[in-house]
Tab-separated table of C-alpha atoms in Angstrom:
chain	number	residue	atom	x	y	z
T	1	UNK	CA	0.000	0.000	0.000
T	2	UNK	CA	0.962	3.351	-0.794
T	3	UNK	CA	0.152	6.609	1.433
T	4	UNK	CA	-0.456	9.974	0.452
T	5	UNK	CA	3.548	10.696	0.933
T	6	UNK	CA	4.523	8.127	-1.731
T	7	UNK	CA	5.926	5.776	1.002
T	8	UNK	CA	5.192	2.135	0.854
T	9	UNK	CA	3.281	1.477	4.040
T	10	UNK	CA	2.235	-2.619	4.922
T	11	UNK	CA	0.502	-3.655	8.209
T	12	UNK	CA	2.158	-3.272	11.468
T	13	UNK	CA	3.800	-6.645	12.541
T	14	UNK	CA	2.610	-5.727	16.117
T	15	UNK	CA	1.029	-3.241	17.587
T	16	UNK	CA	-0.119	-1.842	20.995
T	17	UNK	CA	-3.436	-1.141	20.885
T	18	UNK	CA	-4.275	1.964	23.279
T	19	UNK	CA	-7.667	2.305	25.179
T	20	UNK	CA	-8.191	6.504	25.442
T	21	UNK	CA	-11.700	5.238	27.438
T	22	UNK	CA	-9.553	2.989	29.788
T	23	UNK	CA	-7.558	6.449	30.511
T	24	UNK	CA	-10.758	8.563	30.696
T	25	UNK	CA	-11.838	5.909	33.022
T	26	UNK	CA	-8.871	5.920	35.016
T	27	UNK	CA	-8.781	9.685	35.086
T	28	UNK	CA	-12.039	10.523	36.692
T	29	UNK	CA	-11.635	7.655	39.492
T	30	UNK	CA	-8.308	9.260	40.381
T	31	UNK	CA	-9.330	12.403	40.664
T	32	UNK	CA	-12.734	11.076	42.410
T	33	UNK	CA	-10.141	9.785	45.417
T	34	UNK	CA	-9.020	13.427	46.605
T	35	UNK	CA	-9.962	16.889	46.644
T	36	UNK	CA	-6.756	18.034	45.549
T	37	UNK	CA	-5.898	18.849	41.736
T	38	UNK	CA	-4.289	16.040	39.266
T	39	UNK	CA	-1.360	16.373	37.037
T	40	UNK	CA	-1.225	13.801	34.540
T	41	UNK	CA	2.427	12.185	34.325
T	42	UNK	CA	3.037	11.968	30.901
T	43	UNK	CA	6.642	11.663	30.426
T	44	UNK	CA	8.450	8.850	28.459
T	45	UNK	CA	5.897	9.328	25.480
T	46	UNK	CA	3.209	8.474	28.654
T	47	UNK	CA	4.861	5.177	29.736
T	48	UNK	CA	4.973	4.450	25.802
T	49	UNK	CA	1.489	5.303	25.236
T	50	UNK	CA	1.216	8.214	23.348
T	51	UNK	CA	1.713	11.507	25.451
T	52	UNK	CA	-0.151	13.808	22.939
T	53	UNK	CA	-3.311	11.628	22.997
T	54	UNK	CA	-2.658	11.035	26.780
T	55	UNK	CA	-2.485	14.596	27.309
T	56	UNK	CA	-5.597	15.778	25.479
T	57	UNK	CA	-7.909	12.621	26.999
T	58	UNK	CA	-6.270	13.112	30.916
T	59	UNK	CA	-7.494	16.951	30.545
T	60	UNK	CA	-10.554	16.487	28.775
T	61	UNK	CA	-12.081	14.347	31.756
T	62	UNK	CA	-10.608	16.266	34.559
T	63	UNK	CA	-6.823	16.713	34.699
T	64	UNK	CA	-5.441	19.882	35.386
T	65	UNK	CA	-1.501	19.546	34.637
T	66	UNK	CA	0.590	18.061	33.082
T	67	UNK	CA	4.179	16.387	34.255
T	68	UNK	CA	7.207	15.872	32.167
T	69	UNK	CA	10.773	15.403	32.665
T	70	UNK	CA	12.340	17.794	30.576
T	71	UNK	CA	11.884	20.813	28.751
T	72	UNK	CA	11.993	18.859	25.243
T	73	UNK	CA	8.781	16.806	26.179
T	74	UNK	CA	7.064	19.914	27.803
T	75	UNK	CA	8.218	22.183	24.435
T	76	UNK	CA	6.479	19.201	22.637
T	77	UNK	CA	3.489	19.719	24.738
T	78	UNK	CA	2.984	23.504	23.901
T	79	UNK	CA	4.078	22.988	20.141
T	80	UNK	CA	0.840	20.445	19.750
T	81	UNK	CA	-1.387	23.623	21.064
T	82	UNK	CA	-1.958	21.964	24.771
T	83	UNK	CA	-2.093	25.352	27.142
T	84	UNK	CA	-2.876	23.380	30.491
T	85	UNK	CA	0.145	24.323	33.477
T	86	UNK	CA	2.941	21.760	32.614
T	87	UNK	CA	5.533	20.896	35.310
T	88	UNK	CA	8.912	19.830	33.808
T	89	UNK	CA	10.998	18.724	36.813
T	90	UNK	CA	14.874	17.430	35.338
T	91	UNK	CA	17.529	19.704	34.151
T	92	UNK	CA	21.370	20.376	34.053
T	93	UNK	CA	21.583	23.884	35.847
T	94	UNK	CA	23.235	24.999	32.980
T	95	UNK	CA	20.566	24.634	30.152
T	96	UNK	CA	19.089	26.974	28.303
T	97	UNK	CA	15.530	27.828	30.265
T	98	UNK	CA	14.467	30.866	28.163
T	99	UNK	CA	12.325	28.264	25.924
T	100	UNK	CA	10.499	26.901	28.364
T	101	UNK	CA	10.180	30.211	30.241
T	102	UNK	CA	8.415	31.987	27.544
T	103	UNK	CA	6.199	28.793	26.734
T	104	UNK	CA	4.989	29.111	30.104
T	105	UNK	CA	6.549	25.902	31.642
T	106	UNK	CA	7.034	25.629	35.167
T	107	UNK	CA	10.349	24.689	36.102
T	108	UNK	CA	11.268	22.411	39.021
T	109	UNK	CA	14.540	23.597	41.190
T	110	UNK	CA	16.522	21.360	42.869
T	111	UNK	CA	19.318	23.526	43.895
T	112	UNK	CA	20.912	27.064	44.339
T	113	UNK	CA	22.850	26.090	41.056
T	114	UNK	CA	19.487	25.520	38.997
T	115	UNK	CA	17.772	28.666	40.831
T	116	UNK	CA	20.053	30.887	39.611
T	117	UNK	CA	20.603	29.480	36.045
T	118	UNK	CA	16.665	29.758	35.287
T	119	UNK	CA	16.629	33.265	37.403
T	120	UNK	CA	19.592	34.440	35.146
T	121	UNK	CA	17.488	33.520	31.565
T	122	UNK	CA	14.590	35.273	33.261
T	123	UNK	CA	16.250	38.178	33.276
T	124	UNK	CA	17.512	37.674	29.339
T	125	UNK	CA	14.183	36.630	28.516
T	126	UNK	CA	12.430	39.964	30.321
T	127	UNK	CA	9.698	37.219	31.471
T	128	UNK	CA	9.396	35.876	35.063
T	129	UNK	CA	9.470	32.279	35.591
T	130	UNK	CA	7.370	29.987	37.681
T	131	UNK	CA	9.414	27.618	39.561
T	132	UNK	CA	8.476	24.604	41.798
T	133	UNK	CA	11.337	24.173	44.969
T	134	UNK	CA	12.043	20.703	45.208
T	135	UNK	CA	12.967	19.211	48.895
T	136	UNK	CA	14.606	15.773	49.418
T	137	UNK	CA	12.547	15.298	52.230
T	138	UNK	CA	14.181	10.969	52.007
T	139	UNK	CA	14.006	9.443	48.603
T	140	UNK	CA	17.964	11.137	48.349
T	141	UNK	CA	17.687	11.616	44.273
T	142	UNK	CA	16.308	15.103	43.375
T	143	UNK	CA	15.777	17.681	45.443
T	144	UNK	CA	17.461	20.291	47.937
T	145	UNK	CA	18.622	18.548	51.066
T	146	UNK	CA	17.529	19.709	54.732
T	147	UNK	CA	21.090	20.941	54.727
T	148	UNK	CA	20.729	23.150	51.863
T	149	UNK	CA	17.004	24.039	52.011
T	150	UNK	CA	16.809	27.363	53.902
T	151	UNK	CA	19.787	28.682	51.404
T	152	UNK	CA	17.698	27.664	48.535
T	153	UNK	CA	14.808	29.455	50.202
T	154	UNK	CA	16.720	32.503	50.920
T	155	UNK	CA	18.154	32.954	47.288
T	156	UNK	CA	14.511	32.007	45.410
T	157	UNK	CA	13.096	34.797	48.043
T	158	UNK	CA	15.664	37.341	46.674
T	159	UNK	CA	14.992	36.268	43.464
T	160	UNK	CA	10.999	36.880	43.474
T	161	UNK	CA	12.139	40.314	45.188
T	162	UNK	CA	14.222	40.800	41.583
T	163	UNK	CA	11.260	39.954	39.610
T	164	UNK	CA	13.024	37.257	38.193
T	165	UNK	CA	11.005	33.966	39.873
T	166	UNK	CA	7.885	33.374	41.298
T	167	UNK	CA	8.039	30.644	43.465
T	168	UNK	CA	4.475	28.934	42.491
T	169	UNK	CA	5.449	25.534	44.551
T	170	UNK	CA	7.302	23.187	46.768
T	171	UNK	CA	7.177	19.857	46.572
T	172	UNK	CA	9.040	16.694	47.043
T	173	UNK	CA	8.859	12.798	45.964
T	174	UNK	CA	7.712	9.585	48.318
T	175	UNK	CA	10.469	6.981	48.063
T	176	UNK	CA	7.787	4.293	48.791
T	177	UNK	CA	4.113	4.436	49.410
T	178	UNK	CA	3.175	1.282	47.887
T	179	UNK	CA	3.224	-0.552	51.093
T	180	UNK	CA	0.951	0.118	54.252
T	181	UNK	CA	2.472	1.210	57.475
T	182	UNK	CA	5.349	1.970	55.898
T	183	UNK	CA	7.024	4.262	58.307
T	184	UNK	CA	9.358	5.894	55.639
T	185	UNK	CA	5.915	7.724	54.301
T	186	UNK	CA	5.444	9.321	58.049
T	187	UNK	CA	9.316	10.670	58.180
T	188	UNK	CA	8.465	12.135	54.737
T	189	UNK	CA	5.609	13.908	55.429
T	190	UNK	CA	6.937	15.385	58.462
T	191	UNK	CA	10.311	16.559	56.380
T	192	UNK	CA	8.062	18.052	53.965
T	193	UNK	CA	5.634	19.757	56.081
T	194	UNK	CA	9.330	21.036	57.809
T	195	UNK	CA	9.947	22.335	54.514
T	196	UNK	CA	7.401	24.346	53.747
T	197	UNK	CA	7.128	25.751	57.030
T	198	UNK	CA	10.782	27.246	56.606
T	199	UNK	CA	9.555	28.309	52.944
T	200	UNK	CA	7.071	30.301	54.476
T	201	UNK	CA	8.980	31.547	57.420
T	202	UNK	CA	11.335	32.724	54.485
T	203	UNK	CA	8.511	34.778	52.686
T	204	UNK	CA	8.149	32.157	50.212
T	205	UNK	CA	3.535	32.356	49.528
T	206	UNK	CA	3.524	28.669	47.371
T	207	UNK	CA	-0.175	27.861	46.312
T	208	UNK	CA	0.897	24.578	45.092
T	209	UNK	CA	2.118	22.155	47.265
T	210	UNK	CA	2.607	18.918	46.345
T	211	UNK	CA	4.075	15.381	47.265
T	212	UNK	CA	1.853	12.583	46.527
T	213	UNK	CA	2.499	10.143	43.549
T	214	UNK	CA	-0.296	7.317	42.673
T	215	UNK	CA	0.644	5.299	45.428
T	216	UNK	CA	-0.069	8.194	47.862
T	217	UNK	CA	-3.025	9.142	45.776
T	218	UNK	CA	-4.821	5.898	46.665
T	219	UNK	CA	-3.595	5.117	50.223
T	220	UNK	CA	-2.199	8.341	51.589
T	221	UNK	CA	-4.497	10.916	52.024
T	222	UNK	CA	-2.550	13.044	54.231
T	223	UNK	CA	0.280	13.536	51.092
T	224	UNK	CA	-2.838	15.113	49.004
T	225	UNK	CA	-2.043	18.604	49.908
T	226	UNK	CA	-2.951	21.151	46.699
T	227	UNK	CA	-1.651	18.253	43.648
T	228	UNK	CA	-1.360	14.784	43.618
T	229	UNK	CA	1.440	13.325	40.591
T	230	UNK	CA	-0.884	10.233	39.034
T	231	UNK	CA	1.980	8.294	36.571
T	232	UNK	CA	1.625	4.559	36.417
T	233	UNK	CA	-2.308	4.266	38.037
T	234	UNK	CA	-3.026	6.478	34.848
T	235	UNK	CA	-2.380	3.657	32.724
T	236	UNK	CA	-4.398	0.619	34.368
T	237	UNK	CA	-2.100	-1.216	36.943
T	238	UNK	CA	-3.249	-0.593	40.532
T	239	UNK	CA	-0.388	1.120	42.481
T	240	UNK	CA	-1.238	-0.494	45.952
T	241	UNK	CA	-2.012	-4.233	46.423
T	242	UNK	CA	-3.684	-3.090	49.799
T	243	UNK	CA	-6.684	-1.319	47.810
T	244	UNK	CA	-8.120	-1.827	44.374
T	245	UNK	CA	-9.737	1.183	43.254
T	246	UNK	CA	-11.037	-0.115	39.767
T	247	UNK	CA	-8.787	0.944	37.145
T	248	UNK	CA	-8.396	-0.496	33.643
T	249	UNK	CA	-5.693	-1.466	31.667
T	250	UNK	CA	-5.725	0.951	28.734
T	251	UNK	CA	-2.610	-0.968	26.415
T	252	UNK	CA	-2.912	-4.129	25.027
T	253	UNK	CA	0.268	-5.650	22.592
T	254	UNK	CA	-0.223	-8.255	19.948
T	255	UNK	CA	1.290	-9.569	17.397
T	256	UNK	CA	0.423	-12.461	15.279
T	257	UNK	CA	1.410	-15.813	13.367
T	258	UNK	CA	3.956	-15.359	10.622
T	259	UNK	CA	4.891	-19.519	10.889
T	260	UNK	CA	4.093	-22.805	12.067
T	261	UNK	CA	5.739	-25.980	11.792
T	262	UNK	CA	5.592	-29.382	13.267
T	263	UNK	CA	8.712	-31.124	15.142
T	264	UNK	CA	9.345	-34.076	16.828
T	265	UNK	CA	10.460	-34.759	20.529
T	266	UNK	CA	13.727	-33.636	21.790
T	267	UNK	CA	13.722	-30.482	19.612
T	268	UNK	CA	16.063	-28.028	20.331
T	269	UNK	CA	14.698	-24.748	19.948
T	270	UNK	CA	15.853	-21.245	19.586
T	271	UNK	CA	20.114	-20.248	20.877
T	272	UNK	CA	21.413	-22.537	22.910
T	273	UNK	CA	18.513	-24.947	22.604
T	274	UNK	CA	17.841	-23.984	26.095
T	275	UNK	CA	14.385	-25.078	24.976
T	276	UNK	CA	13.947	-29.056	24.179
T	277	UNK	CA	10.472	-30.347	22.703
T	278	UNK	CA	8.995	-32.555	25.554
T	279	UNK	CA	7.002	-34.456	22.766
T	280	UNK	CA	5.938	-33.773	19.182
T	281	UNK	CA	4.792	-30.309	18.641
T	282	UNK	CA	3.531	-27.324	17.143
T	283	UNK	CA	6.175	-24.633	17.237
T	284	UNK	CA	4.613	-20.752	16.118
T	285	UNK	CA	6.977	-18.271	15.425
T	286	UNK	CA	5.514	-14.559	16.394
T	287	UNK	CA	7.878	-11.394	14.618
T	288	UNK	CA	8.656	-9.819	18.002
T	289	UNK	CA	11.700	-9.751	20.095
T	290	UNK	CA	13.521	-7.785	22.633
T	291	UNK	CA	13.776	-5.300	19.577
T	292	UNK	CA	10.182	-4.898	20.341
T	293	UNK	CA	10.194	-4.564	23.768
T	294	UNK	CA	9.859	-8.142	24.623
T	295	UNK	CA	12.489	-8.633	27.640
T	296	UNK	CA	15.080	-11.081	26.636
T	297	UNK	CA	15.178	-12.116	30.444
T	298	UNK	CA	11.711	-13.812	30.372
T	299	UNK	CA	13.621	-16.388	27.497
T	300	UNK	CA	12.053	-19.767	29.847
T	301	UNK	CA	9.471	-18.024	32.184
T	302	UNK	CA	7.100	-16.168	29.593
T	303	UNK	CA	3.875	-17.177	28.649
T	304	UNK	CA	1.082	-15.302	25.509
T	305	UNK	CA	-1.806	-16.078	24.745
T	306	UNK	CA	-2.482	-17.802	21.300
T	307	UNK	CA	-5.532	-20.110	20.345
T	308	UNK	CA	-7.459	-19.309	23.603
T	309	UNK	CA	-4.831	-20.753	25.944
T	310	UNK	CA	-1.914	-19.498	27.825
T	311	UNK	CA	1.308	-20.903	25.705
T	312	UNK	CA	5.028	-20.820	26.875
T	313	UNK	CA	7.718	-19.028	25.037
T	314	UNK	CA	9.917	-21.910	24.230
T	315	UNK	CA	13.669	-21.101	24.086
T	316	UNK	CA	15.100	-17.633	24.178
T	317	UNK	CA	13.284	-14.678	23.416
T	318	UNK	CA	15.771	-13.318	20.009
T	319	UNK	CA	16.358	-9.674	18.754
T	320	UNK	CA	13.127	-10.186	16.245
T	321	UNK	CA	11.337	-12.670	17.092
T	322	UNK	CA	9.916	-15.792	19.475
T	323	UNK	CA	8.968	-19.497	18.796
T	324	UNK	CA	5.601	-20.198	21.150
T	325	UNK	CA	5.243	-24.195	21.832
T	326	UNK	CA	2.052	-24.059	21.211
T	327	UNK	CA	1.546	-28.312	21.514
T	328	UNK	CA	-1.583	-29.564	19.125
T	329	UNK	CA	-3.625	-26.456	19.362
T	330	UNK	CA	-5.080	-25.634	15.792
T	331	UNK	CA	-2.709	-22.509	15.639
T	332	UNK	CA	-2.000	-21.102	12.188
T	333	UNK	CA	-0.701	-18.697	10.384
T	334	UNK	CA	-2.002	-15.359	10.689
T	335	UNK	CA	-3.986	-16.165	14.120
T	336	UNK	CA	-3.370	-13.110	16.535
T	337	UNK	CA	-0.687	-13.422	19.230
T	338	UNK	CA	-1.508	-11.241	22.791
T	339	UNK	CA	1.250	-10.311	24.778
T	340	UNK	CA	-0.590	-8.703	27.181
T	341	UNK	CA	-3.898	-6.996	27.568
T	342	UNK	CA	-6.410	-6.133	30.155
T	343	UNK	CA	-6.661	-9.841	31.310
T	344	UNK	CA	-10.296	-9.840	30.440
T	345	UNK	CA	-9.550	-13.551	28.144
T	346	UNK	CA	-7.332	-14.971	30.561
T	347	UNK	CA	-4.120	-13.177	28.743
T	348	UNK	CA	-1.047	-12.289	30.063
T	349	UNK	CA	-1.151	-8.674	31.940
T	350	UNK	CA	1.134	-6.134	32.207
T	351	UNK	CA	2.000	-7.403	35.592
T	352	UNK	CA	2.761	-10.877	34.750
T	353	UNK	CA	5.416	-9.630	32.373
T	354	UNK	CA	7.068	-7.176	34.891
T	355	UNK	CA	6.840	-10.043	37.196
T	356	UNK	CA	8.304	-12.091	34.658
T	357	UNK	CA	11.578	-9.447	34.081
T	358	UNK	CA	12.003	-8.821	37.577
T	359	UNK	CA	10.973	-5.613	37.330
T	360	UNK	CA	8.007	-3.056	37.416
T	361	UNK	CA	5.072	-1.890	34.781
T	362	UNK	CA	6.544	0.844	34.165
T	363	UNK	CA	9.861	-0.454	32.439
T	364	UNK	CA	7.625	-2.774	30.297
T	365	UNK	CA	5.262	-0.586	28.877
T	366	UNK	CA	8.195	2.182	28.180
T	367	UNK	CA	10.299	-0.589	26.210
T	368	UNK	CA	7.661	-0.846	24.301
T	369	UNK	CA	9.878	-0.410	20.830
T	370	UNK	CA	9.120	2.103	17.759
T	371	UNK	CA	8.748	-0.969	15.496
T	372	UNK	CA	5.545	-1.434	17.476
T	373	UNK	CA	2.710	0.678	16.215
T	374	UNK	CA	0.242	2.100	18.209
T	375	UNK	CA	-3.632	1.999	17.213
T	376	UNK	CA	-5.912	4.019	19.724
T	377	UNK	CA	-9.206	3.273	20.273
T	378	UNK	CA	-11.199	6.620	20.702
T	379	UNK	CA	-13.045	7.330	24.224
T	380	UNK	CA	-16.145	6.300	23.622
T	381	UNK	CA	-18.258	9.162	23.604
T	382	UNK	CA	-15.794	10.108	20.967
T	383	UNK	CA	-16.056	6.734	19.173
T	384	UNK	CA	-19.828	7.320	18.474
T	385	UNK	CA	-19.452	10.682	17.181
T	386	UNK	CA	-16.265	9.583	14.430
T	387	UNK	CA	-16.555	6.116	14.641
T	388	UNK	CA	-13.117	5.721	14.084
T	389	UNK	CA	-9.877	4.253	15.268
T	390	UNK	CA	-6.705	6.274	14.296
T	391	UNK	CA	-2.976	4.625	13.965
T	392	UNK	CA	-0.021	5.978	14.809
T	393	UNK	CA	3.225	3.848	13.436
């Protein structure tokens, strides 16, 4: 097929199909679980869903900012025509900040050294910026440590004197909050609400305050304050095993049949042949690999689901590709493949995979490789008006 550029286009090999109801959804019961505002984390392309079409369906339905790392994805952001406050929290403290101060981008400041390199393109740019004081109040990444705090106070307070900064927040990060009774969360809090009393004390007036990610949003009330940062609960998997809230996985990846032969027992299969045949079989060979975001560490533990059963992933997963022993199931070629999906068949979830890896959601779904294209499904109020899907390769 050819499109309207001239290019030779065929159908995707795989694809990650993306739910914009299942985000809608996931939205409005996030922001039905506090009082306080909700910025939509939508860095990393949204956890490799499609921060654009994130964006636009997290604000539509009730989101009021937006959360990026760096001033290239919040430039993006403004670019598409999205006006909504975006927060852009990681930076050298020697970039370039007039961009993102005259896009309106607030800036997150981690130290006297990034204070005064955004205050100093303030005053090239003639516009003031609108920062966000970070406080390491214990997850010791980001953020101004109680050490260094009431300096970094004093010099942002000069600085709004000079016209140069307003300071329109202070925040900080949990380092856990997935588990309860964690007492970690408690020494936070009381760091934080430390901080902001020597921010005031200072002269410092924040109206934002913020410190609660989706783990906090859903079992930490007292970290609501003015914002709470939803990131991974945005995108389906629950961010506390304590309490279900009713979210829905919004991606699902599959792929689908490209061969199938039949081989006898004692097959070796893939590198290594780290994979033997138990008995006569029927192998399937699905076009994605590690390329693709499939982890090559799940090579032995990973299962899909292909002809309405859960099959293993026989042998190691390859740069392009896995072999499925898919035993006498009437698998052929062409039948769809699903990686993962909202669970609703008895598939493979995002959570199996991370469990799988060794890891978390949030690494799958953001390895989620460009050779996989995305298809969105519209929210459905949205659907009935267009009645159509769009694809993004």
């Amino acid at each position: 097929m050819i499109n309207n550029g001239g290019e030779l286009t065929l159908p995707p090999l795989a694809e990650a199909v993306i739910d914009l109801d299942a985000i809608a959804h996931n939205t409005r019961v996030l922001a039905g679980l506090t009082g306080a505002d909700l910025l939509a984390v939508v860095k990393a392309d949204a956890f490799g869903h499609g921060f654009l079409d994130i964006a636009r369906t997290t604000l539509n339905v009730g989101a009021r900012w937006l959360g990026v790392t760096s001033q290239t994805e919040a430039l993006r952001l403004r670019a598409a025509g999205i006006d909504a406050p975006v927060l852009s929290w990681l930076h050298a403290p020697d970039e370039d900040f007039g961009p993102a101060i005259a896009a309106r981008i607030d800036l997150s400041v981690a130290s006297v050294a990034h204070l005064r390199g955004i205050a100093a393109a303030a005053g090239r740019t003639g516009r003031r910026a609108d920062v966000h004081l970070k406080a390491d109040t214990g997850l010791s990444r980001n953020g101004a440590t109680d050490t260094d705090w009431p300096e970094l106070v004093r010099v942002a307070r000069g600085n709004e004197l000079l016209g140069r900064i307003r300071v329109r927040g202070v925040w900080s990060h949990l380092a856990g909050g997935e588990t309860p009774g964690d007492p970690r969360d408690a020494v936070q809090l009381r760091r934080f609400d430390r901080a902001l009393e020597l921010a005031r004390a200072g002269g410092l007036t924040p109206e934002v305050r913020h410190l609660a990610n989706s783990a906090g949003l859903v079992g930490l009330p007292e970290t609501h304050f003015d914002l709470v940062r939803v990131g991974i609960a945005l995108y389906g998997p629950e961010p506390r095993a304590d309490r279900q809230v009713g979210l829905r996985p919004a991606m699902t990846v599959r792929s689908r049949v490209i061969l199938t032969k039949r081989v006898p027992a004692g097959t070796g299969i893939s590198y290594g042949h780290d994979y033997v045949a138990p008995a006569e079989t029927t192998l399937a060979l699905v076009p994605v690999g590690y390329a693709d975001g499939v982890p090559r560490i799940v090579s032995g533990r990973g299962e899909v689901w292909i002809g309405g059963r859960r099959r293993p992933i026989a042998g190691r997963v390859t740069m392009d590709q896995i072999v499925v022993d898919v035993g006498d199931l009437p698998v052929r070629t062409g039948d769809e493949v699903l990686l993962f999906g909202d669970g609703s068949r008895g598939e493979p979830v995002v959570a199996d995979w991370a469990r799988w890896a060794g890891t978390n959601p949030h690494e799958i779904f953001t390895g989620i490789g460009a050779r996989v294209a995305r298809r969105y499904l519209p929210v459905r109020s949205e659907q009935q008006n267009s009645g159509r899907e769009r694809v993004h390769v």
